PDB file of C-alpha atoms in Angstrom:
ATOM      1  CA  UNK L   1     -13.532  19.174 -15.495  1.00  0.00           C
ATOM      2  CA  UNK L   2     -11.901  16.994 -18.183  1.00  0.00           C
ATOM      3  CA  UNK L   3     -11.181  13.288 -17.269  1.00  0.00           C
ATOM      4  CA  UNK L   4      -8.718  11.372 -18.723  1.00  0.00           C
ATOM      5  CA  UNK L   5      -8.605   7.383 -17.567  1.00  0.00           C
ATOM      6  CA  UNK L   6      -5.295   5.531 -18.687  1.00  0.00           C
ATOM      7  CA  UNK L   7      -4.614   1.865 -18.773  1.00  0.00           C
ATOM      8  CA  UNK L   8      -0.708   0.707 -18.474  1.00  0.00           C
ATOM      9  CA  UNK L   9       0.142  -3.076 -18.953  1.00  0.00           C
ATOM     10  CA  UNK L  10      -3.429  -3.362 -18.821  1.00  0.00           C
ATOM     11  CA  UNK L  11      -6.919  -3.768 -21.139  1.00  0.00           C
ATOM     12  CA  UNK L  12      -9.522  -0.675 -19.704  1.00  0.00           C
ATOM     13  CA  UNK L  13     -12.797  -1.858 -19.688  1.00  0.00           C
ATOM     14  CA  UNK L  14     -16.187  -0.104 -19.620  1.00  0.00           C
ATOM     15  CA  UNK L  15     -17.031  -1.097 -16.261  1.00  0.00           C
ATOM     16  CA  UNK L  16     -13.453  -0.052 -15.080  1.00  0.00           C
ATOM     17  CA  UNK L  17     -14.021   3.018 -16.263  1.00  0.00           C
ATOM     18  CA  UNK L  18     -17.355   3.556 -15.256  1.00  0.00           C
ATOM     19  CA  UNK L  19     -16.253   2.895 -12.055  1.00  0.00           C
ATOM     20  CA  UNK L  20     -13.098   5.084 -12.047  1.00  0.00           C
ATOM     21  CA  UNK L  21     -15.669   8.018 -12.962  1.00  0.00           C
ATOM     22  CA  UNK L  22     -18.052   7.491 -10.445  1.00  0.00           C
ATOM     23  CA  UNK L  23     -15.130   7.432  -7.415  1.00  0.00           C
ATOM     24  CA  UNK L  24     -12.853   9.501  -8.121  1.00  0.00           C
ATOM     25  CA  UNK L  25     -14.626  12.380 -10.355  1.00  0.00           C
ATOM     26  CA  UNK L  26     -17.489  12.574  -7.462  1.00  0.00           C
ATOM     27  CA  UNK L  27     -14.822  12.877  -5.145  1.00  0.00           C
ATOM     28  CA  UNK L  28     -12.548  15.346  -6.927  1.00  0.00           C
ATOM     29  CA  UNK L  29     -16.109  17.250  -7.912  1.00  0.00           C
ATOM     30  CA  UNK L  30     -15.693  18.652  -4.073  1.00  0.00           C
ATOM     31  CA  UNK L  31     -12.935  20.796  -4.646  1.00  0.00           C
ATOM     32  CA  UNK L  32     -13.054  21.883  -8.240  1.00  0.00           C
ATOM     33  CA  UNK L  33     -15.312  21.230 -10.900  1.00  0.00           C
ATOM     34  CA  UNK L  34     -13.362  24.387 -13.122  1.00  0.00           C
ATOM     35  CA  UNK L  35     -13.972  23.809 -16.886  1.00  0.00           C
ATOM     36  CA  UNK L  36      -9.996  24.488 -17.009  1.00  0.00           C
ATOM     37  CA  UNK L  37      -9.299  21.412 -14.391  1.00  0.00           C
ATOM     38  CA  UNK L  38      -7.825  18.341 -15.456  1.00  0.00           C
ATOM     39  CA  UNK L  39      -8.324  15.329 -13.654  1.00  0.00           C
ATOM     40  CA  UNK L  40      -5.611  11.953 -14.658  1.00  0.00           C
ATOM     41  CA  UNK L  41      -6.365   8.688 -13.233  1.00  0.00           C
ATOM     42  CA  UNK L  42      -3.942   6.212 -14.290  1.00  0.00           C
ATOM     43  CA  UNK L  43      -4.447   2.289 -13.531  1.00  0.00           C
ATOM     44  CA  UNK L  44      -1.159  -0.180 -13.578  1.00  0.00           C
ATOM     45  CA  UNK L  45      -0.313  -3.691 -12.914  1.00  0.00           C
ATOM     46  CA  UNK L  46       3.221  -3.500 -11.604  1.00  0.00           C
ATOM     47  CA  UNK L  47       4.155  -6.743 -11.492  1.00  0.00           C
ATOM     48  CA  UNK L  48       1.692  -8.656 -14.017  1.00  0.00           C
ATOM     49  CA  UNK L  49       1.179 -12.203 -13.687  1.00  0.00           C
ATOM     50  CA  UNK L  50       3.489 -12.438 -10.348  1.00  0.00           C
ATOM     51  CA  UNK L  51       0.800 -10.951  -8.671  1.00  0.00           C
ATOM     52  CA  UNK L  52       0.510  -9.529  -4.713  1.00  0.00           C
ATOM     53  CA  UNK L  53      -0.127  -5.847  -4.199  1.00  0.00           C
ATOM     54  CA  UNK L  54       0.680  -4.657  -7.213  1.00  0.00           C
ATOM     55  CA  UNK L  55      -2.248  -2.724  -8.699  1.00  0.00           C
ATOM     56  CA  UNK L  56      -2.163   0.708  -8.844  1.00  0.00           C
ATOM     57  CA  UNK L  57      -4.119   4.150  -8.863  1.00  0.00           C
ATOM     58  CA  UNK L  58      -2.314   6.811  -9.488  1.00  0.00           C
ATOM     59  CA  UNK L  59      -4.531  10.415  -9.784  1.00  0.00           C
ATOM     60  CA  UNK L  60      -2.877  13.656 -10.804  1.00  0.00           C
ATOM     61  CA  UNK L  61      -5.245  17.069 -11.139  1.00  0.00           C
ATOM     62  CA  UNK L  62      -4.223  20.009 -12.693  1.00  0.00           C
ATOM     63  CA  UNK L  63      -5.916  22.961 -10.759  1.00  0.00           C
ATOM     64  CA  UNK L  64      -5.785  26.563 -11.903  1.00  0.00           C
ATOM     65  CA  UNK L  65      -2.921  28.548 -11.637  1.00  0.00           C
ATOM     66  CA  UNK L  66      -0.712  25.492 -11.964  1.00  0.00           C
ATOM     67  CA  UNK L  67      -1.327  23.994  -8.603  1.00  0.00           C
ATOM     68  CA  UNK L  68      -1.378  20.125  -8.773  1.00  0.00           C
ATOM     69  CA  UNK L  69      -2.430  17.735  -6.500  1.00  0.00           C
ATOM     70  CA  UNK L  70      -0.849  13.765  -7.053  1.00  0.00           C
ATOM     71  CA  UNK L  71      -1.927  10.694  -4.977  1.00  0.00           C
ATOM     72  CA  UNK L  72      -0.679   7.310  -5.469  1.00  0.00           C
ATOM     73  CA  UNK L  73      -2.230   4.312  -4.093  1.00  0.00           C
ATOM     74  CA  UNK L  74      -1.680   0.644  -4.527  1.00  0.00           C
ATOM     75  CA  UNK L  75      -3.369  -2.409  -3.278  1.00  0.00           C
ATOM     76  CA  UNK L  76      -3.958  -6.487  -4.350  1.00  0.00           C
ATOM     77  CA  UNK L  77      -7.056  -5.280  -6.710  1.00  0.00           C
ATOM     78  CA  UNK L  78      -8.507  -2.319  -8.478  1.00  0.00           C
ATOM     79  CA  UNK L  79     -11.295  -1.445  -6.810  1.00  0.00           C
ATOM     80  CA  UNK L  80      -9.469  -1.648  -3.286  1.00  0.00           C
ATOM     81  CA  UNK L  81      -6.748   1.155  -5.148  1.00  0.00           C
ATOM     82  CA  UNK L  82      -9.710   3.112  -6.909  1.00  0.00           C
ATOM     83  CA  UNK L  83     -11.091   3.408  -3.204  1.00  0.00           C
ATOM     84  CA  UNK L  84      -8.412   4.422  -1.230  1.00  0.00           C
ATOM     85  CA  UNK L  85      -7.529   6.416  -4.156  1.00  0.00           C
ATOM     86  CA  UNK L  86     -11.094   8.720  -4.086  1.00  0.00           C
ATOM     87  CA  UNK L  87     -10.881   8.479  -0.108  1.00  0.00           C
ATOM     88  CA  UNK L  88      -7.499  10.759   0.346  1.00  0.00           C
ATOM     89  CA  UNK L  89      -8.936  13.118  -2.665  1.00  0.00           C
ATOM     90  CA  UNK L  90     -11.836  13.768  -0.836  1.00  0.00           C
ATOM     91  CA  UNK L  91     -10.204  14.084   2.430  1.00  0.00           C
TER      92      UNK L  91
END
């Protein structure tokens, strides 16, 4: 499976993205883990400095023969998004 973590309107760091691995790619490791599978997490601050519930995890795998599979979460933090996030993709 090939992992690609994006940042938008926001600096990735190492332990973000350690931590984006460990959730989501364990979690999307249950229903594929094809060579040919693509696996797009992309983290966002919606609203920047204004705050609230405006982070957000949005996850997009490619699966053979084009199926795709999207969630979308968003919460007040990161991890709370990254969580939900890995929850509905392994449900």
């Amino acid at each position: 499976m090939r992992t690609i973590i994006k940042g938008r309107h926001i600096i990735l760091n190492d332990d973000l993205k350690t931590y984006v691995a460990a959730k989501i790619e364990h979690s999307a490791s249950k229903w594929c883990d094809d060579p040919s599978v693509t696996l797009e997490v992309e983290l966002s601050d919606l609203f920047g400095p204004k705050g609230g519930n405006d982070k957000q995890c949005e996850v997009t795998m490619t699966l053979p023969r084009g199926h795709l599979l999207r969630i979308e979460e968003v919460s007040d933090g990161f991890p709370a998004a990254i969580d939900t996030a890995a929850e509905r993709l392994w449900r």
